[in-house]
Coordinates of C-alpha atoms and ligand atoms in Angstrom, one line a residue:
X1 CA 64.2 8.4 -29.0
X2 CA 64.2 10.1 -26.0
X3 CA 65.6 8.2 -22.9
X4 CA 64.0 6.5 -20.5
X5 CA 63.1 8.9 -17.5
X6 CA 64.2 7.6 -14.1
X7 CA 61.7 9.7 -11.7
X8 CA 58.9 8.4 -10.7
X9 CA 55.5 9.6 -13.1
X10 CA 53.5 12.2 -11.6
X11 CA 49.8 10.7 -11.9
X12 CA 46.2 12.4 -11.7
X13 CA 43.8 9.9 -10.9
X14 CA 40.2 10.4 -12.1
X15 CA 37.2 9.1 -10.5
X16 CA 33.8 9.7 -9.4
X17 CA 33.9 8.0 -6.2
X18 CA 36.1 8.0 -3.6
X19 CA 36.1 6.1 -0.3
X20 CA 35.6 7.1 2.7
X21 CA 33.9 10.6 1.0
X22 CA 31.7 9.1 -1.4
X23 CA 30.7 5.3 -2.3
X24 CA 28.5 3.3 -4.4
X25 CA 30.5 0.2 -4.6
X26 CA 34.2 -0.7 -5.4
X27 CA 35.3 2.1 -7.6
X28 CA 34.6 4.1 -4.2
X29 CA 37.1 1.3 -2.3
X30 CA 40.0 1.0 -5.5
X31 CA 39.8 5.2 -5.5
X32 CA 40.6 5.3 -1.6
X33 CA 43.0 2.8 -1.8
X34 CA 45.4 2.3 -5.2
X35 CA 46.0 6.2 -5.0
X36 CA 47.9 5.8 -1.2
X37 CA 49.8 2.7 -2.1
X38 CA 50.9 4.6 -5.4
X39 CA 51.7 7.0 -3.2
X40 CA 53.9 4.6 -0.8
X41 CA 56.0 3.3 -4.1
X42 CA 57.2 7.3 -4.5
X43 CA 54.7 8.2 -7.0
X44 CA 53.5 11.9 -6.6
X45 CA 49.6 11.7 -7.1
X46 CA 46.3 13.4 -7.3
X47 CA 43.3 12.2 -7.5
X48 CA 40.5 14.3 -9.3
X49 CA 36.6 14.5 -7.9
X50 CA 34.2 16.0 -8.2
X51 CA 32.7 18.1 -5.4
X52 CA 29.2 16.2 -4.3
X53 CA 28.2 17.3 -1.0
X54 CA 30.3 14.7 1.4
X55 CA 33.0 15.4 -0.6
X56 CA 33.1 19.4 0.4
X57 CA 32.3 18.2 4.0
X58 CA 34.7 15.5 4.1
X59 CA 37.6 16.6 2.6
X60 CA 40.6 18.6 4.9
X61 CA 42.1 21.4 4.4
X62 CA 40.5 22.8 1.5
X63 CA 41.4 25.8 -0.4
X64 CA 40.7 27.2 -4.0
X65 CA 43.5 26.6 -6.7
X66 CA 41.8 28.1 -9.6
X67 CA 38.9 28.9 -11.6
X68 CA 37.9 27.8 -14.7
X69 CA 35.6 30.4 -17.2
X70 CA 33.0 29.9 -19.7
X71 CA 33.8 25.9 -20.0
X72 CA 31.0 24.2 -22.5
X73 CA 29.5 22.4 -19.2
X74 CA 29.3 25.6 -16.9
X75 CA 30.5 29.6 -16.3
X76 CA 32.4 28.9 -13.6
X77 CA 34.4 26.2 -12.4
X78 CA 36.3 26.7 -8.8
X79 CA 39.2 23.8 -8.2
X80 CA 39.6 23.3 -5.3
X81 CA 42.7 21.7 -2.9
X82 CA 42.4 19.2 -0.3
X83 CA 43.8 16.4 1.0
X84 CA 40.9 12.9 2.2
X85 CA 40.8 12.0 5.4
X86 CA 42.6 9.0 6.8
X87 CA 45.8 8.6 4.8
X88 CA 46.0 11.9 3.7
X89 CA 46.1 11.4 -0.2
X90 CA 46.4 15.2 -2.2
X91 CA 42.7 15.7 -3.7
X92 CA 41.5 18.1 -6.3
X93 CA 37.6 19.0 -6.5
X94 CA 35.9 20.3 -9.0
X95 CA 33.6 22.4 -7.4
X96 CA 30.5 23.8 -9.4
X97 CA 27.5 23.6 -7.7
X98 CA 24.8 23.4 -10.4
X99 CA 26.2 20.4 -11.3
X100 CA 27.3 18.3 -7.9
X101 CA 25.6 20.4 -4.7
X102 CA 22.4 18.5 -4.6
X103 CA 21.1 15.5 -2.6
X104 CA 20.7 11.7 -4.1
X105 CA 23.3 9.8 -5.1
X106 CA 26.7 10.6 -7.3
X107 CA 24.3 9.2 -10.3
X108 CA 21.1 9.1 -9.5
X109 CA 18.3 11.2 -7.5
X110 CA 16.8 10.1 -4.5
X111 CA 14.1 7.7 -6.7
X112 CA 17.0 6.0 -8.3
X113 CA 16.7 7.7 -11.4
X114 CA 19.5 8.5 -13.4
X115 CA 20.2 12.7 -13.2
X116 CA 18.9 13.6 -16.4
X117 CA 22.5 15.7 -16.6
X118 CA 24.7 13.6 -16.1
X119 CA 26.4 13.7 -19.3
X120 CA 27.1 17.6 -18.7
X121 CA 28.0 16.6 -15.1
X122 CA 31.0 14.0 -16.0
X123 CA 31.8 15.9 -19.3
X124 CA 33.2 18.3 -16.9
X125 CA 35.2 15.9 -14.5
X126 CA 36.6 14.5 -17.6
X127 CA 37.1 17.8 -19.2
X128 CA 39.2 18.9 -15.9
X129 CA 41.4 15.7 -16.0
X130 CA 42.0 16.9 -19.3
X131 CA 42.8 20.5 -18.6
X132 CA 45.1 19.5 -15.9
X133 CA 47.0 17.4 -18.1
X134 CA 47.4 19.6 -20.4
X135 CA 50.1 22.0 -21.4
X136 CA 47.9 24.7 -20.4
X137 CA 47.2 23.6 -17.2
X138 CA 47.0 26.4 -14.5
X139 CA 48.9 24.4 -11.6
X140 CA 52.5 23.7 -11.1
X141 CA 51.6 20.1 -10.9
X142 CA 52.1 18.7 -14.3
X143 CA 51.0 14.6 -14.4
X144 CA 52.4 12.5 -16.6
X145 CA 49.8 10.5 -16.3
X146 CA 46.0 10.7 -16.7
X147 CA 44.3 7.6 -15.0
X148 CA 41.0 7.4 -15.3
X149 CA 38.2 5.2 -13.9
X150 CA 35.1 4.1 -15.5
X151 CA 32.6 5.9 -18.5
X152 CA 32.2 8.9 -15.8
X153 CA 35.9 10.3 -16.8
X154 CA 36.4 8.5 -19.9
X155 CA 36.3 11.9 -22.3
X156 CA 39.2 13.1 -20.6
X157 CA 41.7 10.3 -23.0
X158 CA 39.6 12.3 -26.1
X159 CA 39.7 16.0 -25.2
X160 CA 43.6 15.3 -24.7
X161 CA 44.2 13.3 -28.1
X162 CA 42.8 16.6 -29.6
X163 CA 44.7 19.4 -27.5
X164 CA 47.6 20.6 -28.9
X165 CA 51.0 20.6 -27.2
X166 CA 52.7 18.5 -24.8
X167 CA 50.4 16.9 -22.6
X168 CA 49.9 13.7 -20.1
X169 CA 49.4 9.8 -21.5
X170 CA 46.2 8.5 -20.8
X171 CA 45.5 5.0 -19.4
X172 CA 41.5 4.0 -19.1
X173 CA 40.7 1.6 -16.3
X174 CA 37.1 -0.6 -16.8
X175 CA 35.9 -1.1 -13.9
X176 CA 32.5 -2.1 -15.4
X177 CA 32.0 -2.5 -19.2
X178 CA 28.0 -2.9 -18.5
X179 CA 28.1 1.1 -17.7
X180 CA 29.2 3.1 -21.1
X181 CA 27.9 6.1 -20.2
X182 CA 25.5 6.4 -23.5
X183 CA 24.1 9.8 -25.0
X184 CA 22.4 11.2 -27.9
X185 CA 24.3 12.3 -30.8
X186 CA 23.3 15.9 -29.7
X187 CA 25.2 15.5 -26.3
X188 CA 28.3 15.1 -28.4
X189 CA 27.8 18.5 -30.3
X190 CA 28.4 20.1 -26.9
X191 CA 31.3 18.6 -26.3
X192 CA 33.8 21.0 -28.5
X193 CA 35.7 17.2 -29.7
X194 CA 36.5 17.8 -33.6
X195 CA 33.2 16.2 -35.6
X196 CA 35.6 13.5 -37.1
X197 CA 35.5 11.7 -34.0
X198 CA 31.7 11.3 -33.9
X199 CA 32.5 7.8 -36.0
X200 CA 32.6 4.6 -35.5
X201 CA 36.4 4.3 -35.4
X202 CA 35.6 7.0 -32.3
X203 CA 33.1 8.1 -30.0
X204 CA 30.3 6.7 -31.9
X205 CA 28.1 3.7 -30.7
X206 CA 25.6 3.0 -33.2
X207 CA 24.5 6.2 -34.0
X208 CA 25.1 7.7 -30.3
X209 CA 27.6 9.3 -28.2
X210 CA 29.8 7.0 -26.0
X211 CA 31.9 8.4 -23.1
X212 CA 33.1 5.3 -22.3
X213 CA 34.0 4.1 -25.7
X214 CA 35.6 7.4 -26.5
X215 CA 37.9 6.3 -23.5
X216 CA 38.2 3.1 -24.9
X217 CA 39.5 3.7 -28.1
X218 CA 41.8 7.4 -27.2
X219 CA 43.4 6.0 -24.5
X220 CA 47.0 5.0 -24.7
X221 CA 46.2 2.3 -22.8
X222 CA 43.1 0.4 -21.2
X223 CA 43.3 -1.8 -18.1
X224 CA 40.4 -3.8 -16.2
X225 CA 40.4 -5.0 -12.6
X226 CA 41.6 -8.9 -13.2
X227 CA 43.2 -10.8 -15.8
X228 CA 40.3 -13.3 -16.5
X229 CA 38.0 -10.3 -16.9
X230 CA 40.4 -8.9 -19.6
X231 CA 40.2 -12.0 -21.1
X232 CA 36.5 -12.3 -20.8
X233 CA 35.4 -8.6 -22.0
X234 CA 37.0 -9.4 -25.8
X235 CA 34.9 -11.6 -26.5
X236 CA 30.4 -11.5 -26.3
X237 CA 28.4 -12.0 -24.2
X238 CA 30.6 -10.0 -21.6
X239 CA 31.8 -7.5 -24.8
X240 CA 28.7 -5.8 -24.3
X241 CA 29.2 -4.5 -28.1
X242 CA 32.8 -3.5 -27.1
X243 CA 34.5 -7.0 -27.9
X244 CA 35.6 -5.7 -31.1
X245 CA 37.5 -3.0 -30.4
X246 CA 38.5 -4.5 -27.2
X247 CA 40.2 -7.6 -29.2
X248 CA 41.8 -5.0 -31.3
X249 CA 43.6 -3.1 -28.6
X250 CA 44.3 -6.1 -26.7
X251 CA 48.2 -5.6 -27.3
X252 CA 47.4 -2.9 -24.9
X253 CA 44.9 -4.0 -22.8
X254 CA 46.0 -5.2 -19.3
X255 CA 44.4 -6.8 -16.3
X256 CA 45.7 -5.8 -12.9
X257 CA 43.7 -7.3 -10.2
X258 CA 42.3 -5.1 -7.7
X259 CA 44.1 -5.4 -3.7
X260 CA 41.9 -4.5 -0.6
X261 CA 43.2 -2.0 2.2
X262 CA 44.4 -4.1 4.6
X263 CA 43.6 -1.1 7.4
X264 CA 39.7 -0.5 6.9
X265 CA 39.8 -4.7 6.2
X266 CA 41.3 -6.3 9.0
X267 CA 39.0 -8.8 11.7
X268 CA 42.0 -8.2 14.5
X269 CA 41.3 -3.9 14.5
X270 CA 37.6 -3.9 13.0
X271 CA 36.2 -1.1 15.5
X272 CA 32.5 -2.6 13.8
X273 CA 33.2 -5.9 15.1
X274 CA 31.4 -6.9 18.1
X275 CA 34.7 -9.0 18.8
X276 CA 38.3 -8.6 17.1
X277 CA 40.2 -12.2 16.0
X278 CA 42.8 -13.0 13.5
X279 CA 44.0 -16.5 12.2
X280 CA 45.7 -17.4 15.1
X281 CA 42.6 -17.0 17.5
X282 CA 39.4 -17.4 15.9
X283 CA 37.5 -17.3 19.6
X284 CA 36.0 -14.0 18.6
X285 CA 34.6 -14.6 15.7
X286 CA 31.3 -16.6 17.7
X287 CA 30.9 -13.3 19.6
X288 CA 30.6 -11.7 15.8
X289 CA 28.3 -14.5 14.7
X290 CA 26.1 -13.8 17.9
X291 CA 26.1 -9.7 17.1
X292 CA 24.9 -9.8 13.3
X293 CA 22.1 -12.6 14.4
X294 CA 20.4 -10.1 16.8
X295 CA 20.9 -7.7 14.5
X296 CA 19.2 -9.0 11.7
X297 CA 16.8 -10.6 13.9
X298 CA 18.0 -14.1 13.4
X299 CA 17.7 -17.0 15.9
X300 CA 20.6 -17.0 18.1
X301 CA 22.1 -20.3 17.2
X302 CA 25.5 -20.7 17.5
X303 CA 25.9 -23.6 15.2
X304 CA 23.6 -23.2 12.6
X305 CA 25.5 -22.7 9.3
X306 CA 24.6 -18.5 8.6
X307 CA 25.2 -17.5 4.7
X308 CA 26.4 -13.8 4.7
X309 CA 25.3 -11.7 1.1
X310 CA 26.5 -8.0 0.6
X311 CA 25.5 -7.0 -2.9
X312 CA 23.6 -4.3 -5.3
X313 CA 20.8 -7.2 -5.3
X314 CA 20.8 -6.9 -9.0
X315 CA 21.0 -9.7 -12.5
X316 CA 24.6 -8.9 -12.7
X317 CA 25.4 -10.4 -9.1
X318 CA 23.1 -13.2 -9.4
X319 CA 20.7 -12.7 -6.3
X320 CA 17.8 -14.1 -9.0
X321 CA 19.7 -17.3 -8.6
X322 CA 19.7 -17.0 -4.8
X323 CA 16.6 -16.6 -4.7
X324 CA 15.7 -19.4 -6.8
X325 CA 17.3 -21.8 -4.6
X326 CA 16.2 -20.1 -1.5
X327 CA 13.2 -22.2 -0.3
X328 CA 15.2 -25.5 -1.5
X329 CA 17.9 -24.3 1.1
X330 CA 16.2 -23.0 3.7
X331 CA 14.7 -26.8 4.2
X332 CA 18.1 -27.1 5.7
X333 CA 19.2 -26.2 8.8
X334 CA 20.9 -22.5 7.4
X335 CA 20.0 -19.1 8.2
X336 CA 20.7 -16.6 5.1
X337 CA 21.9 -12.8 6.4
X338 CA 21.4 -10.2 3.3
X339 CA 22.8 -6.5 3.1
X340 CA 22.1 -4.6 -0.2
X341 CA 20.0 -2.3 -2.4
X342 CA 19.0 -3.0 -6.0
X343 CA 16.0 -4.1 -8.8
X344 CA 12.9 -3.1 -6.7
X345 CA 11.3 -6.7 -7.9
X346 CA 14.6 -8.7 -6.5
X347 CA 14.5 -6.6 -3.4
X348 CA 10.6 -7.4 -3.0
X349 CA 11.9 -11.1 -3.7
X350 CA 14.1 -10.6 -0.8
X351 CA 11.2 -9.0 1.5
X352 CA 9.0 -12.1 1.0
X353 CA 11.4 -14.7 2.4
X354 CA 12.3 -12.2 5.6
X355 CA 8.9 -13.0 5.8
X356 CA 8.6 -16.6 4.9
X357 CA 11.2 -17.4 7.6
X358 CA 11.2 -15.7 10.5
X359 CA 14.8 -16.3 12.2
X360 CA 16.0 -17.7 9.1
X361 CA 16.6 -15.3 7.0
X362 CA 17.7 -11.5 8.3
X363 CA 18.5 -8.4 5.4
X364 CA 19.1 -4.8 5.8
X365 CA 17.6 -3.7 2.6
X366 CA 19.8 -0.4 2.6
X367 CA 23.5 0.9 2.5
X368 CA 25.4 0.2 5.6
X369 CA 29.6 0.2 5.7
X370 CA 29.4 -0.8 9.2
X371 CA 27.3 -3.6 9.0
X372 CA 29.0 -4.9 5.9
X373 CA 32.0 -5.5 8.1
X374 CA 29.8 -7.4 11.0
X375 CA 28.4 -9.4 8.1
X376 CA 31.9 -10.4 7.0
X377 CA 33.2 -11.4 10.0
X378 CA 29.5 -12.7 11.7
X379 CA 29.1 -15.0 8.7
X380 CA 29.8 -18.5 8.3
X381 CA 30.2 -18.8 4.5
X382 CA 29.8 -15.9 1.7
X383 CA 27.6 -16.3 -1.1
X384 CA 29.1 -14.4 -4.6
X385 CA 27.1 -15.8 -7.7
X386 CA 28.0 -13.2 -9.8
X387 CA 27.1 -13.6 -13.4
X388 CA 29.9 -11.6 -14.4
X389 CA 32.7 -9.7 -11.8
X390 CA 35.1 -7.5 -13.1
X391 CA 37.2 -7.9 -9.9
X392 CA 34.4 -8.1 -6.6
X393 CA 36.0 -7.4 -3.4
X394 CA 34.0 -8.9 -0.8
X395 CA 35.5 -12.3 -1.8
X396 CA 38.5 -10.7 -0.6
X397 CA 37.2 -9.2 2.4
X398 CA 35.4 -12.4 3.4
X399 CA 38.6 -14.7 3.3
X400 CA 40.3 -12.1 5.2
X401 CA 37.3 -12.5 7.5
X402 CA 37.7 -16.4 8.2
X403 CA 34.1 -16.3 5.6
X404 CA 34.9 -18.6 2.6
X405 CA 32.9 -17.6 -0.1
X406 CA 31.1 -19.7 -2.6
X407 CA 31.4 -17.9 -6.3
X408 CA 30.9 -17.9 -9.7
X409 CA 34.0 -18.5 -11.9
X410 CA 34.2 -15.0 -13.3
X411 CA 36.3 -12.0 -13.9
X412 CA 38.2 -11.7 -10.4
X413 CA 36.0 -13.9 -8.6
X414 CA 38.1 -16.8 -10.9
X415 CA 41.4 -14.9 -10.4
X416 CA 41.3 -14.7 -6.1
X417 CA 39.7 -17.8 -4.4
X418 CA 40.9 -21.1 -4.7
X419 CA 38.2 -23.8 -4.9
X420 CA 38.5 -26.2 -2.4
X421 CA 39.2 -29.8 -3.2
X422 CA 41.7 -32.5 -2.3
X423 CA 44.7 -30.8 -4.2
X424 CA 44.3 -27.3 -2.9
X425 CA 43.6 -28.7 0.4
X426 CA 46.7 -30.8 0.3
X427 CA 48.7 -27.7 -0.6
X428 CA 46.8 -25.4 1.9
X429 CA 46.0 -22.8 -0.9
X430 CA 42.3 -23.8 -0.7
X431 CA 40.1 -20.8 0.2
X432 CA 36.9 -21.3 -0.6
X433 CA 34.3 -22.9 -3.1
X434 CA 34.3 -22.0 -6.9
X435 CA 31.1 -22.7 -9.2
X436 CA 30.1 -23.2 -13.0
X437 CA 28.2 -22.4 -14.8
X438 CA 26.2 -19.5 -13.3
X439 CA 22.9 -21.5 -13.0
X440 CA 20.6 -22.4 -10.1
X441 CA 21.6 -25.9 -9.7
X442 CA 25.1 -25.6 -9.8
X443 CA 25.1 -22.8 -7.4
X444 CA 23.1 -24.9 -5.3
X445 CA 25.3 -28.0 -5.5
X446 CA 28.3 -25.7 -4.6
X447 CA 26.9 -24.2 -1.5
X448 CA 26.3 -28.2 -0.4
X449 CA 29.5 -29.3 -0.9
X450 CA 30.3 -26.3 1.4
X451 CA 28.4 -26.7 4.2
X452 CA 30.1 -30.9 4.0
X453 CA 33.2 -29.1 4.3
X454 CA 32.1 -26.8 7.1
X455 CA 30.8 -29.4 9.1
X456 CA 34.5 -31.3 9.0
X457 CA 35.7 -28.5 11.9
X458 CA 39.2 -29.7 10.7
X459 CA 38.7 -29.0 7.0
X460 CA 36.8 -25.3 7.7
X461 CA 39.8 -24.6 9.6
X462 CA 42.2 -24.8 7.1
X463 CA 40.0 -23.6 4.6
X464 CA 39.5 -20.2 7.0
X465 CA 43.1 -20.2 7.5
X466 CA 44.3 -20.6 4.2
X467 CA 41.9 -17.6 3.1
X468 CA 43.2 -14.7 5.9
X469 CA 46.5 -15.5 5.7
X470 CA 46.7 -14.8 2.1
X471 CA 48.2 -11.9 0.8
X472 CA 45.4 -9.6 -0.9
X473 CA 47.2 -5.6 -0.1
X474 CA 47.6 -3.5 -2.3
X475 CA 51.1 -3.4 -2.8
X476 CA 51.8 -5.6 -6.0
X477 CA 48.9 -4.3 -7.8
X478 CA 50.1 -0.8 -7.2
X479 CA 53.7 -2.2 -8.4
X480 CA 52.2 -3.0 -11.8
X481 CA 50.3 0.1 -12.1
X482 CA 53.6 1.8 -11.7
X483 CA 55.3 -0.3 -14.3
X484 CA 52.5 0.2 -16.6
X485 CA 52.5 4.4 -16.2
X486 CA 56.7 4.1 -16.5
X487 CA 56.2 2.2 -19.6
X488 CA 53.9 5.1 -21.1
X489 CA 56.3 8.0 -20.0
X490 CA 59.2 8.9 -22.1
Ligands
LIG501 P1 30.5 -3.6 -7.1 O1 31.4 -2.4 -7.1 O2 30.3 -4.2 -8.5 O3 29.2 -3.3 -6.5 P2 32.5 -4.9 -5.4 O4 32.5 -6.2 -4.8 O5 33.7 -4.4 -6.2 O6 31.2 -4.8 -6.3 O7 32.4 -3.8 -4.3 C1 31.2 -3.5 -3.6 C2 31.6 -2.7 -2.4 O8 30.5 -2.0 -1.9 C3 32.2 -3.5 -1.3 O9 33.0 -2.7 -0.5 C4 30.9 -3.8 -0.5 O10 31.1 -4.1 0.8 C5 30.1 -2.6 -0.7 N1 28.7 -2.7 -0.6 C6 27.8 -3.1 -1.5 N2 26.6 -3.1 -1.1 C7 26.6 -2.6 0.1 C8 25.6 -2.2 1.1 N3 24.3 -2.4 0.8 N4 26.0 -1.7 2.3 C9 27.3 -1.5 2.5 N5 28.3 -1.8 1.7 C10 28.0 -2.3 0.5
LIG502 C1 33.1 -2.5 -10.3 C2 32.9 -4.0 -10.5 C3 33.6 -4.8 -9.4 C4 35.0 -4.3 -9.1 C5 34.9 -2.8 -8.8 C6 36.2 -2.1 -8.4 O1 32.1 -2.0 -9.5 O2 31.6 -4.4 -10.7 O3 33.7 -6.2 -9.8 O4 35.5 -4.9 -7.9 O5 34.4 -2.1 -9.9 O6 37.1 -2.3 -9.5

């Protein structure tokens, strides 16, 4: 066996989002952020997009590396250099405009629909990764490592299991396993993999084309975004059909929970805070509270208990059950502050009680990264009901906010907050309040027995305290993603 090499590995990061150039929820955040504290442990990376719009006019210093001809998913392919703003992390694009130059969304037009070529469109990010991890790659840089990042990169594990020569390991990170990235059989045909892996023990999904199950089962090794989710996804309901294979690479299935960038998260520097604070000060949070309440139109009452949401308002993140309970707790003295986009009938849902209660209840129903840190820190308490959470981050953010947050006991919503009761209080590791099962009622209970604890000022204080002084950077995650690539390189 060949020994152990000391260097660091060389990594290519695939994703299709990437924060602050392109974001649809935390794929965008982990992209921005796990490549730079990687990068701070020594590890020369690259991360791989492809080239939407705000991604050409975002990106510095770009310059063309090479070009790619006659690939199945277009003529030309230009890959481009760069380098995203802020920390300065070493991009490639993939630029091909038929493909990414158009307006909408990353996955979907400006109606919400999906783009009807999509599977062409992240055929060929995944096909890059590939390429550039490859023994024929046309750059110097040579990864050891291909990571890639949900069903939108997951062929690039498959087109390297079948190219010859030395090539990169492949590690598949589930960020979501409710988005597989799902074809017809035909899609696969296009695709130039070998027919044999058009089978179950392969690409196949009952009778179509998986991306993200061709990820699944080629890579050398599959993490998720928290050890209870990587508990949870082996198993149904949260399998979604996976389980199986799942349980049966579990030897080499890890969950590494996701950090938060302690830079674009932190209530003391926030330039979208009306007022900066930090653990030691609290003061400026009221001047916060004040801000998102005129905002959102909301009475300005300083005392009133205000519940913050920032969600897709979709089944997945439980805003049916929110709004279940919502006349029930709006009988209480509690105004409800909502910032998200989602099902059109949830979002109607959501419409109705803006105007059902006046000054009780204020939403943005829209994207807004600015607001998102107002709500965080203008909130009282933060409501997460997720039905299922492969990691969630605003959790995160909202302890680092002085915003406990009430949550489901899923995925990473389990794995960072600590439920508040006399034990945790009594050690001071209580951080906020922790709910099961994901019904109505128990959600409903939970949120009570948080708004008894924030009316004990001495009790909210610790629990506030407790929650931003805990440590949620980046820097041991990144540590085991490093130990995991070293354990693949050889
Ligand atoms: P998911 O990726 O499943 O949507 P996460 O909790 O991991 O959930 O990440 C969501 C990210 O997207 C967070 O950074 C959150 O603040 C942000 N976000 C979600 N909806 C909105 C919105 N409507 N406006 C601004 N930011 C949003
Ligand atoms: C997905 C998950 C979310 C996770 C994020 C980043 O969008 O739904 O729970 O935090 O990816 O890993």
């Amino acid at each position: 066996m060949a020994a152990r090499k000391t260097r660091n590995p060389r990594v290519l990061f695939v994703t299709p989002e990437i924060y602050p150039l392109i974001k649809t929820g935390g794929l965008a955040d982990v992209g921005g952020a796990l490549p730079a504290a990687l990068r701070e442990l020594g590890v020369d990376i690259k991360v791989l997009v492809p080239g939407y719009p705000k991604v050409l006019a975002g990106a510095k210093n770009i310059r063309q590396r090479c070009v790619f001809h006659d690939l199945p998913e277009a003529k030309v392919v230009r890959l481009l250099s760069a380098s995203l703003p802020g920390s300065g992390v070493p991009l490639l694009i993939v630029d091909c405009p038929p493909l990414y130059q158009r307006g909408g969304g990353p996955y979907q037009d400006p109606s919400g629909a999906d783009w009807p070529d999509n599977a062409r469109r992240f055929a060929l990010l995944s096909r890059i990764g590939a390429l550039l991890g490859g023994e024929a790659s046309p750059l110097t840089f040579r990864p050891d490592i291909v990571h890639c990042n949900d069903w939108q990169s997951a062929l690039a594990p498959a087109f390297l299991r079948f190219m010859p020569g030395k090539k990169a390991a492949t590690v598949m990170t589930i960020h979501n396993l409710a988005f597989q990235g799902i074809f017809p059989p035909q899609v696969f045909d296009q695709t130039g993999l070998p027919p044999e892996s058009f089978n179950m023990e392969g690409a196949e999904y009952y009778g179509n084309f998986s991306f993200l199950k061709a990820g699944l089962y080629y890579a050398d090794h599959i993490t998720t975004v928290s050890p209870t989710y990587a508990r949870e996804i082996q198993d149904e309901p949260l399998g979604f059909g996976m389980q199986g294979l799942l349980a049966q690479r579990s030897a080499r299935l890890t969950g590494i929970v996701n950090g938060i960038d302690a830079n674009d998260w932190n209530p003391a520097a926030d330039p979208h805070l009306a007022r900066n604070y930090a653990a030691a000060d609290l003061a400026g949070k009221a001047a916060d509270k004040r801000a998102l309440q005129e905002r959102l139109g909301l009475a300005p009452d300083p005392d009133i208990p205000l519940l913050g949401i920032i969600s897709r308002i979709t089944h997945q993140k439980g805003q049916d059950l929110l709004l279940e309970i919502a006349p029930r707790l709006l009988d209480k003295p509690v105004q409800i502050a909502l910032l998200g986009t989602g099902e059109a009938e949830l979002e109607n849902g959501f419409r109705r009680l803006i105007q059902a209660y006046p000054g009780k209840v204020g939403a943005l129903i829209g994207f807004d990264e600015g607001l998102s840190h107002l709500m965080e820190a203008g909130a009282d308490l933060f409501l997460m009901p997720s039905r299922f959470e492969p990691c969630g981050l605003n959790q995160m953010y909202s302890q680092r906010y002085g915003t406990p947050p009430v949550v489901h006991a899923t995925g990473g919503l389990a794995d960072t907050v600590v439920d508040a009761n006399p034990a945790t209080l009594a050690d001071a590791s209580a951080s906020g309040f922790v709910f099961a099962p994901p019904t109505a009622e128990a959600f409903y209970a939970c949120i009570g027995r948080a708004l008894d604890a924030y009316h004990d000022k001495d009790i909210w204080n610790r629990i506030q305290r407790n929650g931003m002084t805990r440590d949620f950077s980046w820097q041991k995650s990144a540590e085991d993603y490093l130990a995991l690539y070293k354990s693949l390189f050889q």
